[in-house]
XYZ file of C-alpha atoms in Angstrom:
572
model
C 67.694 127.384 66.275
C 69.317 124.551 64.327
C 71.433 122.133 66.274
C 75.163 121.857 65.912
C 75.821 118.856 63.731
C 77.055 115.812 65.543
C 78.949 114.316 62.569
C 81.992 115.756 60.920
C 81.009 117.269 57.576
C 82.978 116.098 54.559
C 82.816 117.488 51.028
C 80.017 120.027 51.248
C 77.831 122.061 48.940
C 75.978 125.265 49.391
C 72.239 124.787 49.238
C 70.100 127.916 49.001
C 66.516 126.961 49.840
C 63.280 128.866 49.708
C 63.426 129.205 53.493
C 66.243 131.684 53.234
C 68.946 129.262 54.294
C 72.435 128.516 53.131
C 73.481 125.172 54.560
C 76.474 122.938 54.370
C 75.390 119.332 53.632
C 77.441 116.153 53.416
C 77.241 113.889 50.354
C 80.055 111.500 51.271
C 82.903 110.518 53.491
C 85.797 112.410 51.951
C 88.380 113.929 54.225
C 87.910 117.383 55.765
C 90.967 118.787 54.062
C 88.990 119.238 50.811
C 86.638 121.675 52.544
C 88.609 124.263 54.518
C 85.529 125.811 56.110
C 81.756 125.556 56.108
C 79.163 128.291 56.623
C 75.580 127.869 57.800
C 73.661 131.101 57.018
C 70.034 131.237 58.061
C 67.432 134.002 57.797
C 65.665 133.626 61.148
C 62.868 136.134 60.790
C 61.827 138.280 57.860
C 59.240 141.049 57.589
C 58.394 143.725 54.978
C 61.583 145.766 55.284
C 63.923 143.825 57.578
C 65.252 140.506 58.727
C 67.511 138.816 61.221
C 70.026 136.133 60.339
C 72.163 133.577 62.215
C 75.541 132.407 60.898
C 77.633 129.477 62.073
C 81.224 129.099 60.771
C 83.153 125.844 61.115
C 86.926 125.810 60.615
C 88.400 122.595 59.141
C 91.981 123.800 58.809
C 94.583 124.775 61.351
C 93.449 126.420 64.566
C 92.966 130.206 64.474
C 93.413 132.898 67.130
C 91.322 135.355 65.101
C 89.024 135.147 62.129
C 87.203 137.211 59.510
C 84.286 136.030 57.392
C 83.276 137.927 54.233
C 80.440 137.772 51.735
C 78.673 140.039 49.255
C 74.946 140.551 48.730
C 73.384 140.442 45.310
C 70.565 142.745 46.430
C 70.285 145.904 48.541
C 70.577 144.277 52.001
C 72.108 146.500 54.664
C 73.362 145.259 58.013
C 72.132 147.504 60.867
C 73.423 145.712 63.964
C 75.174 142.500 64.983
C 75.970 140.327 67.995
C 78.834 137.951 68.770
C 80.877 139.478 65.911
C 81.951 142.896 64.642
C 79.856 143.215 61.506
C 80.622 145.989 59.030
C 79.544 146.728 55.457
C 80.913 148.652 52.497
C 78.607 148.713 49.491
C 77.409 145.130 49.064
C 80.469 143.638 50.805
C 80.071 142.508 54.422
C 82.801 141.558 56.903
C 82.201 139.800 60.193
C 85.226 139.685 62.460
C 85.606 138.048 65.847
C 85.034 139.780 69.124
C 87.785 139.711 71.774
C 86.129 136.792 73.542
C 85.565 134.448 70.573
C 88.608 134.783 68.361
C 89.878 131.234 69.033
C 88.613 128.824 66.415
C 90.026 125.317 66.804
C 90.316 122.760 64.024
C 86.827 121.367 63.622
C 85.542 124.111 65.910
C 82.584 126.416 65.214
C 81.535 129.917 66.114
C 78.100 131.512 65.763
C 76.963 135.091 65.440
C 73.910 136.981 64.284
C 72.797 140.272 62.876
C 69.802 142.376 61.862
C 69.413 144.062 58.481
C 67.098 145.784 56.054
C 66.154 144.954 52.489
C 63.578 145.600 49.803
C 62.548 143.356 46.966
C 64.286 140.000 47.390
C 66.519 138.837 50.220
C 68.658 136.216 48.538
C 71.207 134.183 50.476
C 74.817 135.145 49.639
C 76.419 132.811 47.049
C 79.974 132.776 48.405
C 81.636 133.063 51.776
C 85.374 133.385 52.562
C 87.039 132.801 55.890
C 90.331 134.655 56.117
C 90.411 134.764 52.329
C 89.711 131.076 51.762
C 86.442 130.132 50.042
C 84.076 127.965 52.125
C 81.580 125.354 50.961
C 83.405 124.720 47.707
C 83.466 120.930 47.143
C 80.950 118.216 46.570
C 77.350 118.191 45.451
C 73.992 117.885 47.170
C 72.524 114.430 47.469
C 68.728 114.960 47.277
C 68.126 112.051 49.631
C 70.812 112.997 52.151
C 69.399 112.867 55.707
C 71.170 116.087 56.620
C 69.606 118.053 53.765
C 66.885 120.242 55.329
C 65.185 120.658 51.930
C 64.471 116.911 51.932
C 61.035 116.168 53.495
C 61.351 114.096 56.606
C 65.063 114.782 56.791
C 65.187 114.928 60.564
C 66.724 118.420 60.495
C 65.210 121.040 62.748
C 63.874 124.090 61.010
C 64.925 127.504 62.272
C 61.458 128.607 63.381
C 58.915 125.753 63.830
C 55.985 128.196 63.553
C 57.062 129.574 60.176
C 54.750 128.302 57.408
C 52.810 126.054 59.839
C 49.366 125.804 61.281
C 49.122 125.351 65.080
C 47.113 122.636 66.830
C 43.659 123.606 68.148
C 42.924 121.675 71.362
C 39.366 120.325 70.792
C 38.725 120.196 74.557
C 39.516 123.894 75.075
C 37.777 124.765 71.816
C 34.566 123.125 73.012
C 34.676 125.066 76.324
C 35.274 128.313 74.451
C 32.530 127.640 71.814
C 30.031 126.882 74.627
C 30.421 130.382 76.003
C 28.274 133.275 74.616
C 30.439 134.873 71.928
C 33.162 132.272 72.391
C 32.954 131.008 68.826
C 34.901 134.146 67.814
C 38.082 132.642 69.213
C 37.313 128.931 69.705
C 39.449 128.072 66.644
C 42.597 129.588 68.196
C 45.537 127.298 69.067
C 46.406 126.906 72.756
C 48.846 124.872 74.798
C 48.206 121.314 76.030
C 49.210 121.208 79.698
C 50.885 117.982 80.934
C 50.775 119.046 84.606
C 50.495 115.593 86.144
C 51.728 112.098 85.432
C 48.126 111.027 84.873
C 47.697 113.670 82.155
C 50.038 111.675 79.851
C 47.477 108.941 79.427
C 44.492 111.155 80.150
C 42.545 111.530 83.380
C 39.014 112.608 84.363
C 37.764 111.867 80.870
C 40.288 114.181 79.244
C 42.445 113.378 76.260
C 45.940 112.013 76.857
C 49.053 112.939 74.962
C 48.659 110.280 72.264
C 45.032 111.315 71.768
C 46.138 114.948 71.202
C 48.859 113.899 68.761
C 46.513 111.638 66.840
C 44.051 114.532 66.580
C 46.911 116.782 65.436
C 47.657 114.410 62.571
C 44.042 114.799 61.484
C 44.293 118.607 61.650
C 47.623 118.627 59.835
C 46.539 117.674 56.402
C 49.241 118.065 53.795
C 50.911 121.100 55.406
C 53.031 121.629 58.529
C 51.507 121.696 61.984
C 52.869 122.720 65.394
C 51.678 121.027 68.598
C 52.311 123.043 71.776
C 52.921 121.055 74.977
C 53.547 122.381 78.514
C 56.044 120.217 80.414
C 55.126 121.062 83.970
C 55.599 118.549 86.800
C 58.902 119.227 88.504
C 59.483 117.941 92.038
C 58.621 120.705 94.490
C 56.991 122.604 91.582
C 56.459 126.353 91.806
C 58.093 126.840 95.146
C 56.755 130.433 95.570
C 53.087 129.990 94.604
C 50.798 127.517 96.290
C 48.047 127.558 93.639
C 50.261 125.728 91.120
C 52.072 123.354 93.466
C 52.361 119.896 91.947
C 52.075 116.242 92.801
C 55.804 115.471 93.344
C 57.642 116.256 96.533
C 60.969 118.136 96.569
C 63.088 114.959 96.519
C 61.165 112.937 93.922
C 63.502 113.593 91.012
C 63.805 109.941 90.054
C 60.013 109.636 89.815
C 59.934 112.789 87.662
C 62.481 111.210 85.294
C 61.107 107.652 85.038
C 57.350 108.201 85.397
C 56.924 111.604 83.769
C 59.683 112.613 81.346
C 60.570 109.141 80.017
C 57.018 108.213 78.994
C 56.556 111.588 77.288
C 59.847 111.190 75.453
C 58.861 107.707 74.288
C 55.577 108.958 72.836
C 57.213 111.937 71.071
C 59.776 109.607 69.544
C 57.137 107.463 67.937
C 57.713 107.575 64.126
C 53.939 107.911 63.754
C 54.315 111.557 64.913
C 57.497 112.403 63.082
C 55.707 114.732 60.663
C 54.468 117.006 63.495
C 56.518 119.904 64.821
C 56.281 119.512 68.588
C 57.040 122.585 70.714
C 57.705 121.979 74.435
C 57.531 124.916 76.838
C 59.625 123.550 79.631
C 58.844 123.910 83.367
C 57.281 127.322 83.921
C 58.487 129.487 86.809
C 61.017 126.899 88.139
C 64.433 128.319 87.283
C 63.476 131.981 87.762
C 62.414 131.089 91.304
C 65.975 130.026 92.008
C 67.089 133.545 91.210
C 64.577 135.781 92.948
C 62.885 133.751 95.681
C 65.845 132.366 97.623
C 67.830 133.630 100.600
C 68.995 136.387 101.075
C 66.206 137.962 98.993
C 63.296 139.537 100.906
C 61.051 137.473 98.630
C 62.695 134.180 99.677
C 60.590 131.158 100.615
C 61.705 128.076 102.492
C 60.499 125.864 99.621
C 62.605 127.752 97.099
C 65.663 127.591 99.366
C 65.089 123.796 99.520
C 64.916 123.441 95.749
C 68.042 125.514 95.220
C 69.911 123.478 97.794
C 68.910 120.063 96.390
C 69.433 121.045 92.754
C 66.405 119.181 91.560
C 65.045 122.042 89.454
C 68.316 122.184 87.561
C 68.582 118.397 87.263
C 64.931 118.054 86.231
C 65.061 120.686 83.526
C 68.354 119.337 82.219
C 66.966 115.846 82.049
C 63.860 117.016 80.257
C 65.828 119.040 77.677
C 68.154 116.106 77.015
C 65.480 113.401 76.660
C 62.790 115.394 74.889
C 65.241 117.079 72.548
C 66.424 113.767 71.075
C 63.597 113.686 68.553
C 64.420 115.731 65.471
C 60.877 117.139 65.247
C 60.845 118.342 68.888
C 61.680 121.986 69.859
C 62.387 122.959 73.464
C 61.603 126.457 74.766
C 62.662 127.159 78.337
C 60.607 129.475 80.513
C 62.121 132.878 81.097
C 59.588 134.458 83.412
C 58.471 137.957 82.372
C 59.781 141.506 82.487
C 58.010 142.345 85.767
C 59.823 139.482 87.459
C 63.236 139.346 85.923
C 63.825 142.672 84.187
C 65.861 144.192 87.009
C 69.622 144.327 86.674
C 70.284 141.864 89.491
C 67.828 139.299 88.060
C 68.290 139.505 84.286
C 71.730 138.093 83.577
C 71.568 135.764 86.585
C 68.482 134.083 85.154
C 70.257 133.299 81.874
C 73.171 131.864 83.875
C 70.773 129.644 85.832
C 69.055 128.428 82.689
C 72.404 127.659 81.131
C 73.327 125.665 84.215
C 70.217 123.561 83.650
C 70.779 123.389 79.907
C 74.190 121.775 80.523
C 73.064 119.340 83.263
C 72.027 115.678 83.045
C 73.461 115.240 79.557
C 71.804 118.313 78.026
C 73.653 120.945 75.975
C 72.681 124.450 74.926
C 71.819 122.942 71.538
C 68.876 121.189 73.179
C 67.362 124.621 73.688
C 65.686 126.085 70.615
C 64.498 129.166 72.409
C 62.800 130.734 75.411
C 59.246 131.727 76.324
C 58.185 134.749 78.338
C 54.920 135.874 79.994
C 53.447 132.358 80.130
C 50.198 132.481 82.115
C 50.941 136.119 82.907
C 49.596 139.542 82.085
C 52.498 141.816 81.176
C 51.656 144.133 78.302
C 53.269 143.297 74.960
C 54.179 146.901 74.174
C 53.794 150.014 76.343
C 53.151 152.628 73.663
C 52.805 155.715 75.821
C 56.175 155.851 77.589
C 59.671 154.420 77.233
C 62.426 153.644 79.668
C 64.309 156.708 78.418
C 61.535 159.227 79.261
C 61.815 161.610 82.203
C 59.450 164.061 83.899
C 60.749 167.084 85.820
C 64.217 165.547 85.893
C 63.032 162.133 87.133
C 63.469 159.045 84.982
C 60.551 156.712 84.248
C 62.673 154.080 86.035
C 62.095 156.000 89.279
C 58.305 155.675 89.059
C 56.594 153.349 91.567
C 55.255 151.197 88.687
C 58.605 150.665 86.898
C 60.602 150.704 90.144
C 64.067 150.773 88.514
C 63.250 147.975 86.100
C 65.128 148.201 82.824
C 62.169 146.974 80.733
C 58.615 148.239 80.674
C 56.987 145.619 78.448
C 57.380 142.037 77.204
C 58.586 142.672 73.671
C 61.629 144.725 74.698
C 62.338 142.245 77.504
C 62.083 139.187 75.279
C 64.359 140.677 72.574
C 66.924 141.686 75.173
C 66.724 138.262 76.908
C 67.417 136.539 73.648
C 70.510 138.717 73.085
C 71.775 138.051 76.614
C 71.310 134.284 76.038
C 73.372 134.441 72.863
C 76.028 136.501 74.719
C 76.212 133.762 77.331
C 76.720 130.985 74.842
C 73.377 129.832 73.569
C 73.198 129.326 69.792
C 72.828 132.502 67.750
C 69.652 131.145 66.237
C 67.631 130.804 69.448
C 64.214 132.428 69.226
C 61.603 133.750 71.657
C 57.920 133.028 72.226
C 55.631 135.478 74.057
C 52.358 134.328 75.584
C 49.789 136.955 74.593
C 46.767 135.028 75.740
C 45.816 137.511 78.485
C 47.893 140.689 78.068
C 45.757 142.802 75.718
C 44.355 145.182 78.378
C 41.676 146.649 76.081
C 38.283 147.863 77.011
C 37.293 151.241 78.460
C 40.198 151.362 80.902
C 42.829 151.319 78.135
C 44.641 154.697 77.941
C 44.458 156.527 74.666
C 47.667 158.464 75.199
C 50.381 159.417 77.687
C 49.638 160.472 81.205
C 49.901 164.029 82.415
C 53.453 165.391 82.890
C 52.673 166.459 86.479
C 55.178 164.045 87.899
C 56.699 160.744 86.843
C 54.113 158.570 88.621
C 51.178 160.454 87.093
C 52.842 160.236 83.687
C 53.427 156.453 83.892
C 50.165 155.481 85.594
C 48.076 157.621 83.266
C 49.576 156.087 80.153
C 50.386 152.481 80.995
C 48.575 149.768 79.061
C 49.031 147.202 81.826
C 46.286 148.100 84.349
C 47.228 145.746 87.158
C 47.553 147.185 90.666
C 51.187 145.938 90.760
C 53.355 144.234 88.156
C 53.876 141.328 90.588
C 50.176 140.384 90.567
C 49.582 137.206 88.612
C 46.330 135.417 89.597
C 43.100 135.821 87.585
C 43.642 139.566 87.147
C 40.621 141.827 87.026
C 40.277 143.889 83.845
C 42.572 141.770 81.691
C 41.841 141.061 78.037
C 42.940 138.755 75.270
C 46.120 139.974 73.609
C 47.555 139.584 70.111
C 46.246 136.505 68.324
C 48.790 133.736 67.786
C 51.061 134.464 64.827
C 54.485 133.473 63.521
C 57.495 135.789 63.176
C 55.771 138.943 64.434
C 58.968 140.849 65.343
C 62.764 140.608 65.248
C 63.973 137.607 67.265
C 60.392 136.508 68.112
C 59.423 133.112 66.703
C 55.744 133.553 67.568
C 53.085 135.122 69.716
C 51.350 132.131 71.345
C 48.435 131.362 73.616
C 50.111 128.775 75.855
C 47.855 129.524 78.792
C 44.340 128.715 77.501
C 42.120 131.757 78.082
C 39.341 130.880 80.516
C 41.369 128.400 82.565
C 41.819 129.641 86.134
C 45.158 130.534 87.693
C 44.043 129.369 91.128
C 41.073 129.265 93.424
C 39.830 132.330 95.319
C 39.405 130.249 98.473
C 40.630 126.875 99.678
C 39.179 123.956 97.707
C 39.944 120.352 98.621
C 41.407 118.434 95.619
C 43.472 115.469 94.584
C 45.591 117.471 92.083
C 48.232 118.701 94.550
C 47.053 122.324 94.183
C 47.137 124.514 97.224
C 45.354 127.738 98.087
C 47.426 130.815 97.345
C 46.252 134.099 98.916
C 47.356 135.900 95.766
C 44.160 134.428 94.187
C 42.004 135.891 96.988
C 40.595 139.311 95.985
C 40.660 140.404 99.686
C 44.373 139.676 100.122
C 46.545 142.695 100.895
C 49.731 141.245 99.494
C 53.329 140.253 100.315
C 56.888 141.408 99.434
C 56.591 139.879 95.896
C 53.864 142.461 95.032
C 55.128 145.157 97.381
C 52.210 144.510 99.745
C 49.453 145.647 97.362
C 46.014 144.165 96.871
C 45.985 141.025 94.714
C 43.692 142.357 91.987
C 42.256 138.816 91.562
C 38.730 138.028 90.369
C 36.343 136.454 92.913
C 34.822 132.974 92.848
C 37.642 131.383 90.860
C 37.950 127.559 90.682
C 41.172 125.494 90.967
C 44.001 126.306 88.595
C 43.379 124.794 85.185
C 39.615 124.526 85.704
C 37.193 126.438 83.499
C 36.419 129.944 84.768
C 33.551 131.371 82.747
C 33.567 134.863 84.291
C 37.247 135.230 83.434
C 36.724 134.067 79.844
C 33.942 136.649 79.381
C 36.077 139.387 80.823
C 39.039 138.499 78.540
C 36.804 138.695 75.454
C 35.243 141.979 76.585
C 38.674 143.554 77.106
C 40.423 142.022 74.128
C 42.976 144.113 72.309
C 42.946 144.006 69.356
C 39.182 143.921 69.922
C 37.195 140.886 68.733
């Protein structure tokens, strides 16, 4: 997820760091002619037997209409698959050649690709790379104080995965609420997101900590190691056009107020040198851009509010502005919301969502390099991994995709969806190093209702319903779901392409009130939070599955917290 460098690189050296990175760094101002090409090779994620890597090649000679990069491994690494390049291997020698769509490589131009591989023992970075037979990274030496050297502490260079090797901030306000619950001390030390869902939240309101107070506390928790702080950027004009419970304070046309009174003050605080040692992860504007894909005319799920926001462009402008301004600080990492598989996994939603996010990521001065990744399942309940059936299964000649639960979706769980979404984003021009976050705060679905094996093979619906981990009535249900449990605990680099499992939605904080409650927070009453509601086209007119007696969204909901602990998987 490293940014494309903004300065031309002169005489460069290969630096192999403990992080599994080979980076070109600039020690001086010599002409580019001395360095015909540079290669940035990064191990993104690594586990016991495998890894993923991202490679960026920069051409400093005459323009090319095709290219071929070669290297050799010192160990037993084997490439198993690649993207954005044709990657092949013979013995220890690897060749990555252009695809038909990315063969052009201008003078000073770069191209990125990635791959997955296996290894055992050590996974050393290759020592030498050649581009069309010419050795790259050959001149110069590393200046240990160079500001572009990522091995230099405080260098201002983004790391590939901010969660790797870092602790994550524990919000003391949420922790106190959790610890006050019977049994809550078992999870009260878990890191959760800090939601900046109103302008007033920046300075703190209602006796709650503001942004600076959280960052100051984070510095105390940091100690001598690395620490990630997770912020939720969530106050777009006309926010959440399809769900009343999470409507916000700004009207559909108040884009200027969003920029000057919300984003600009946050950006100013994040840029304070006092906080430069923190790794700050922003999850940017949940639900907004996906709504522009699925909940606009001519879809049956369209709403007038979503049509308005698509027409005025303020979701795209707002997200673009946020990415541009917040991404300026070298220690800030932006992850854009990508819905979840039960919203966007269908063929007519999947690629279109990436296109819409890219539109926002190139608006208002932003570029795709302001996006370090994407987050799925935020404040949602989709199971991480459906273990008892796959999309390729069939029963009596009927595909799992034909079941009422899957309903022709191409993905049945969040892990497969997130990994595929990442690949589609790279295919559409996002950097090869982008990573994914998955919110696992409420998708464990443990307890006595959790299936122990596949459903009966009577018919495809019996098979899927009998074996599915996700026990919601319908995959479109999202508010305070009955029977839900805590999911995987937060962890870094849990699977290929996944930067971390996170708890962005703090367990125990309500999704919305079960009945109308007057408030000054701009939050409406959404019938999807009413347990008596019989549904709408977005959940195929099923019951809502919501818990009763819920407070306003974001307010503490003790009954939900207890249910999440009871049904946790892995169990507490």
